[in-house]
PDB file of C-alpha atoms in Angstrom:
ATOM      1  CA  MET A 446     -16.705 -12.664 -42.063  1.00 96.00           C
ATOM      2  CA  LYS A 447     -14.127 -15.360 -42.443  1.00 98.00           C
ATOM      3  CA  ILE A 448     -13.952 -17.771 -45.216  1.00 98.00           C
ATOM      4  CA  ALA A 449     -12.481 -21.242 -45.389  1.00 99.00           C
ATOM      5  CA  LEU A 450     -11.310 -22.010 -49.053  1.00 98.00           C
ATOM      6  CA  GLY A 451     -10.035 -25.261 -50.563  1.00 98.00           C
ATOM      7  CA  SER A 452      -9.702 -27.272 -53.464  1.00 98.00           C
ATOM      8  CA  ASP A 453      -8.018 -29.909 -55.336  1.00 98.00           C
ATOM      9  CA  HIS A 454      -5.906 -29.833 -58.584  1.00 98.00           C
ATOM     10  CA  GLY A 455      -9.119 -29.625 -60.606  1.00 98.00           C
ATOM     11  CA  GLY A 456     -10.176 -26.454 -58.857  1.00 98.00           C
ATOM     12  CA  TYR A 457      -6.994 -24.870 -57.928  1.00 98.00           C
ATOM     13  CA  GLU A 458      -7.175 -22.246 -60.485  1.00 98.00           C
ATOM     14  CA  LEU A 459     -10.732 -21.195 -59.631  1.00 98.00           C
ATOM     15  CA  LYS A 460      -9.725 -21.215 -55.890  1.00 98.00           C
ATOM     16  CA  GLU A 461      -6.868 -18.720 -56.725  1.00 98.00           C
ATOM     17  CA  TYR A 462      -9.246 -16.471 -58.582  1.00 98.00           C
ATOM     18  CA  ILE A 463     -11.491 -16.493 -55.794  1.00 98.00           C
ATOM     19  CA  LYS A 464      -8.643 -15.392 -53.385  1.00 98.00           C
ATOM     20  CA  GLU A 465      -7.999 -12.705 -55.084  1.00 98.00           C
ATOM     21  CA  HIS A 466     -11.617 -11.589 -55.482  1.00 98.00           C
ATOM     22  CA  LEU A 467     -12.155 -11.651 -51.718  1.00 98.00           C
ATOM     23  CA  GLU A 468      -8.707  -9.785 -51.162  1.00 98.00           C
ATOM     24  CA  ASN A 469      -9.822  -7.211 -53.478  1.00 98.00           C
ATOM     25  CA  LYS A 470     -13.289  -6.984 -51.477  1.00 98.00           C
ATOM     26  CA  GLY A 471     -11.739  -6.975 -48.249  1.00 98.00           C
ATOM     27  CA  ILE A 472     -13.057 -10.363 -46.929  1.00 98.00           C
ATOM     28  CA  ASP A 473     -10.959 -12.454 -44.859  1.00 98.00           C
ATOM     29  CA  PHE A 474     -10.167 -16.114 -45.878  1.00 98.00           C
ATOM     30  CA  VAL A 475      -8.239 -18.938 -44.837  1.00 98.00           C
ATOM     31  CA  ASP A 476      -6.562 -21.254 -47.732  1.00 98.00           C
ATOM     32  CA  TYR A 477      -6.632 -24.926 -46.546  1.00 98.00           C
ATOM     33  CA  GLY A 478      -4.939 -25.766 -49.916  1.00 97.00           C
ATOM     34  CA  THR A 479      -4.261 -27.319 -52.304  1.00 98.00           C
ATOM     35  CA  GLY A 480      -1.235 -25.038 -53.265  1.00 97.00           C
ATOM     36  CA  SER A 481      -0.863 -26.174 -56.918  1.00 97.00           C
ATOM     37  CA  THR A 482      -2.361 -28.013 -60.121  1.00 97.00           C
ATOM     38  CA  GLU A 483      -0.695 -31.351 -58.979  1.00 97.00           C
ATOM     39  CA  SER A 484      -2.858 -34.309 -58.833  1.00 98.00           C
ATOM     40  CA  VAL A 485      -4.334 -34.702 -54.961  1.00 98.00           C
ATOM     41  CA  ASP A 486      -7.382 -36.225 -53.825  1.00 98.00           C
ATOM     42  CA  TYR A 487     -10.367 -34.016 -53.226  1.00 98.00           C
ATOM     43  CA  PRO A 488     -12.020 -35.447 -50.127  1.00 98.00           C
ATOM     44  CA  GLU A 489      -9.198 -34.179 -48.187  1.00 98.00           C
ATOM     45  CA  TYR A 490      -9.711 -30.452 -48.818  1.00 98.00           C
ATOM     46  CA  GLY A 491     -13.440 -30.780 -48.673  1.00 98.00           C
ATOM     47  CA  TYR A 492     -13.200 -32.313 -45.231  1.00 98.00           C
ATOM     48  CA  LYS A 493     -10.599 -29.392 -44.321  1.00 98.00           C
ATOM     49  CA  VAL A 494     -12.814 -26.721 -45.319  1.00 98.00           C
ATOM     50  CA  ALA A 495     -15.797 -28.162 -43.872  1.00 98.00           C
ATOM     51  CA  LYS A 496     -14.024 -29.015 -40.394  1.00 98.00           C
ATOM     52  CA  ALA A 497     -13.003 -25.358 -40.289  1.00 98.00           C
ATOM     53  CA  VAL A 498     -16.599 -24.308 -40.719  1.00 98.00           C
ATOM     54  CA  LYS A 499     -18.079 -26.770 -38.281  1.00 98.00           C
ATOM     55  CA  ASP A 500     -15.346 -25.827 -35.560  1.00 98.00           C
ATOM     56  CA  GLY A 501     -16.178 -22.124 -35.774  1.00 98.00           C
ATOM     57  CA  GLU A 502     -12.738 -21.316 -37.128  1.00 98.00           C
ATOM     58  CA  CYS A 503     -14.331 -19.853 -40.371  1.00 98.00           C
ATOM     59  CA  ASP A 504     -17.965 -18.438 -40.872  1.00 98.00           C
ATOM     60  CA  ARG A 505     -18.655 -20.163 -44.245  1.00 98.00           C
ATOM     61  CA  GLY A 506     -16.610 -22.029 -46.685  1.00 99.00           C
ATOM     62  CA  ILE A 507     -15.996 -22.045 -50.396  1.00 99.00           C
ATOM     63  CA  ILE A 508     -14.664 -25.513 -52.085  1.00 98.00           C
ATOM     64  CA  CYS A 509     -13.786 -26.034 -55.905  1.00 98.00           C
ATOM     65  CA  CYS A 510     -12.974 -29.343 -57.868  1.00 98.00           C
ATOM     66  CA  GLY A 511     -13.131 -30.209 -61.348  1.00 98.00           C
ATOM     67  CA  THR A 512     -17.166 -30.488 -61.406  1.00 98.00           C
ATOM     68  CA  GLY A 513     -17.579 -29.482 -57.688  1.00 98.00           C
ATOM     69  CA  ILE A 514     -19.428 -32.848 -57.119  1.00 98.00           C
ATOM     70  CA  GLY A 515     -16.784 -35.006 -55.478  1.00 98.00           C
ATOM     71  CA  ILE A 516     -15.642 -32.191 -53.087  1.00 98.00           C
ATOM     72  CA  SER A 517     -19.148 -31.238 -52.180  1.00 98.00           C
ATOM     73  CA  ILE A 518     -20.179 -34.950 -51.391  1.00 98.00           C
ATOM     74  CA  SER A 519     -17.147 -35.015 -49.129  1.00 98.00           C
ATOM     75  CA  ALA A 520     -18.043 -31.877 -47.250  1.00 98.00           C
ATOM     76  CA  ASN A 521     -21.504 -32.872 -46.714  1.00 98.00           C
ATOM     77  CA  LYS A 522     -20.285 -36.050 -44.625  1.00 97.00           C
ATOM     78  CA  VAL A 523     -19.247 -33.438 -41.895  1.00 97.00           C
ATOM     79  CA  PRO A 524     -22.316 -33.160 -39.627  1.00 96.00           C
ATOM     80  CA  GLY A 525     -23.642 -29.722 -39.547  1.00 96.00           C
ATOM     81  CA  ILE A 526     -22.241 -28.810 -43.083  1.00 98.00           C
ATOM     82  CA  ARG A 527     -24.707 -27.990 -45.681  1.00 98.00           C
ATOM     83  CA  CYS A 528     -22.967 -27.606 -48.676  1.00 98.00           C
ATOM     84  CA  ALA A 529     -24.476 -26.614 -51.885  1.00 98.00           C
ATOM     85  CA  LEU A 530     -23.083 -27.166 -55.475  1.00 98.00           C
ATOM     86  CA  CYS A 531     -23.848 -24.214 -57.509  1.00 98.00           C
ATOM     87  CA  SER A 532     -23.445 -23.166 -61.132  1.00 98.00           C
ATOM     88  CA  ASP A 533     -25.464 -20.124 -61.238  1.00 98.00           C
ATOM     89  CA  SER A 534     -26.190 -17.091 -58.712  1.00 98.00           C
ATOM     90  CA  TYR A 535     -30.031 -17.970 -58.232  1.00 98.00           C
ATOM     91  CA  SER A 536     -29.427 -21.282 -56.810  1.00 98.00           C
ATOM     92  CA  ALA A 537     -26.474 -19.985 -54.955  1.00 98.00           C
ATOM     93  CA  ARG A 538     -29.098 -17.234 -53.470  1.00 98.00           C
ATOM     94  CA  MET A 539     -31.654 -20.036 -52.827  1.00 98.00           C
ATOM     95  CA  SER A 540     -29.010 -22.243 -51.001  1.00 98.00           C
ATOM     96  CA  ARG A 541     -28.214 -19.488 -48.409  1.00 98.00           C
ATOM     97  CA  GLU A 542     -32.039 -18.108 -48.029  1.00 98.00           C
ATOM     98  CA  HIS A 543     -34.015 -21.429 -47.898  1.00 98.00           C
ATOM     99  CA  ASN A 544     -31.167 -24.036 -47.144  1.00 98.00           C
ATOM    100  CA  ASN A 545     -28.759 -21.986 -45.063  1.00 98.00           C
ATOM    101  CA  ALA A 546     -26.098 -23.464 -46.827  1.00 98.00           C
ATOM    102  CA  ASN A 547     -22.669 -22.814 -44.973  1.00 98.00           C
ATOM    103  CA  VAL A 548     -20.417 -24.156 -47.647  1.00 99.00           C
ATOM    104  CA  LEU A 549     -20.541 -23.428 -51.436  1.00 99.00           C
ATOM    105  CA  ALA A 550     -19.173 -25.681 -54.093  1.00 98.00           C
ATOM    106  CA  LEU A 551     -18.022 -24.703 -57.623  1.00 98.00           C
ATOM    107  CA  GLY A 552     -16.615 -26.728 -60.442  1.00 98.00           C
ATOM    108  CA  GLY A 553     -13.158 -25.451 -61.782  1.00 98.00           C
ATOM    109  CA  ARG A 554     -14.122 -26.871 -65.232  1.00 98.00           C
ATOM    110  CA  VAL A 555     -17.819 -25.781 -65.217  1.00 98.00           C
ATOM    111  CA  VAL A 556     -17.890 -22.425 -64.154  1.00 98.00           C
ATOM    112  CA  GLY A 557     -15.528 -19.574 -65.504  1.00 96.00           C
ATOM    113  CA  LYS A 558     -13.972 -16.947 -63.317  1.00 96.00           C
ATOM    114  CA  ASP A 559     -16.491 -14.127 -63.927  1.00 98.00           C
ATOM    115  CA  LEU A 560     -19.609 -16.135 -63.307  1.00 98.00           C
ATOM    116  CA  ALA A 561     -17.970 -17.657 -60.173  1.00 98.00           C
ATOM    117  CA  PHE A 562     -17.398 -14.254 -58.799  1.00 98.00           C
ATOM    118  CA  GLU A 563     -21.083 -13.455 -59.435  1.00 98.00           C
ATOM    119  CA  ILE A 564     -22.137 -16.735 -57.795  1.00 98.00           C
ATOM    120  CA  VAL A 565     -19.714 -16.179 -54.838  1.00 98.00           C
ATOM    121  CA  ASP A 566     -20.858 -12.498 -54.356  1.00 98.00           C
ATOM    122  CA  THR A 567     -24.636 -13.685 -54.390  1.00 98.00           C
ATOM    123  CA  TRP A 568     -24.024 -16.513 -52.035  1.00 98.00           C
ATOM    124  CA  LEU A 569     -21.988 -14.230 -49.442  1.00 98.00           C
ATOM    125  CA  LYS A 570     -24.603 -11.627 -49.306  1.00 98.00           C
ATOM    126  CA  ALA A 571     -27.662 -13.851 -49.218  1.00 98.00           C
ATOM    127  CA  GLU A 572     -29.179 -14.325 -45.587  1.00 97.00           C
ATOM    128  CA  PHE A 573     -30.944 -17.409 -44.382  1.00 97.00           C
ATOM    129  CA  GLN A 574     -34.610 -16.571 -44.145  1.00 95.00           C
ATOM    130  CA  GLY A 575     -35.823 -18.895 -41.333  1.00 93.00           C
ATOM    131  CA  GLY A 576     -39.670 -19.228 -40.871  1.00 92.00           C
ATOM    132  CA  ARG A 577     -40.785 -22.367 -42.822  1.00 92.00           C
ATOM    133  CA  HIS A 578     -37.282 -22.899 -44.208  1.00 96.00           C
ATOM    134  CA  GLU A 579     -35.855 -23.181 -40.632  1.00 96.00           C
ATOM    135  CA  ARG A 580     -38.323 -26.024 -39.837  1.00 95.00           C
ATOM    136  CA  ARG A 581     -37.186 -27.901 -43.275  1.00 95.00           C
ATOM    137  CA  VAL A 582     -33.427 -27.265 -42.377  1.00 96.00           C
ATOM    138  CA  ASN A 583     -34.068 -28.598 -38.756  1.00 96.00           C
ATOM    139  CA  LYS A 584     -35.460 -31.692 -40.292  1.00 95.00           C
ATOM    140  CA  ILE A 585     -32.274 -32.136 -42.363  1.00 94.00           C
ATOM    141  CA  SER A 586     -30.265 -32.086 -39.147  1.00 95.00           C
ATOM    142  CA  ASP A 587     -32.631 -34.390 -37.651  1.00 95.00           C
ATOM    143  CA  ILE A 588     -31.818 -36.932 -40.364  1.00 94.00           C
ATOM    144  CA  GLU A 589     -28.043 -36.234 -39.824  1.00 93.00           C
ATOM    145  CA  LYS A 590     -28.539 -37.082 -35.969  1.00 93.00           C
ATOM    146  CA  GLU A 591     -30.229 -40.169 -36.820  1.00 93.00           C
ATOM    147  CA  PHE A 592     -26.982 -41.473 -38.274  1.00 91.00           C
ATOM    148  CA  THR A 593     -24.364 -39.855 -36.041  1.00 87.00           C
ATOM    149  CA  LYS A 594     -25.471 -41.445 -32.834  1.00 75.00           C
TER     150      LYS A 594
END
């Protein structure tokens, strides 16, 4: 599994912790930036990660900004992306099992690194359950298709 990583300045430190965590677990990743705490615009990095997942360059993505809100909204503008903003491991697991989320958003000013590691590990381990959930995810895709014609 290859993970696309990205953040703005508000999520930079958390992204760096997550990179080290993934490295320690032997999980391959690509860092799409940013490279410092210097102020940047989160939509650029949400887009880069979402595009990498959509284009198949990476299997899933993890993005961070100060709250996780702005960057998740940006990522969700890319067709085919289901980005979930999670602040707890239960939501992370459900986002995969029920919603087939392919991008995880975290708030660098909201969750600490230990909680972030728990959320990331839970999210990476969880698998989509399909069944009745697939019907619902397909309905989300149908809504998206209506507006991308």
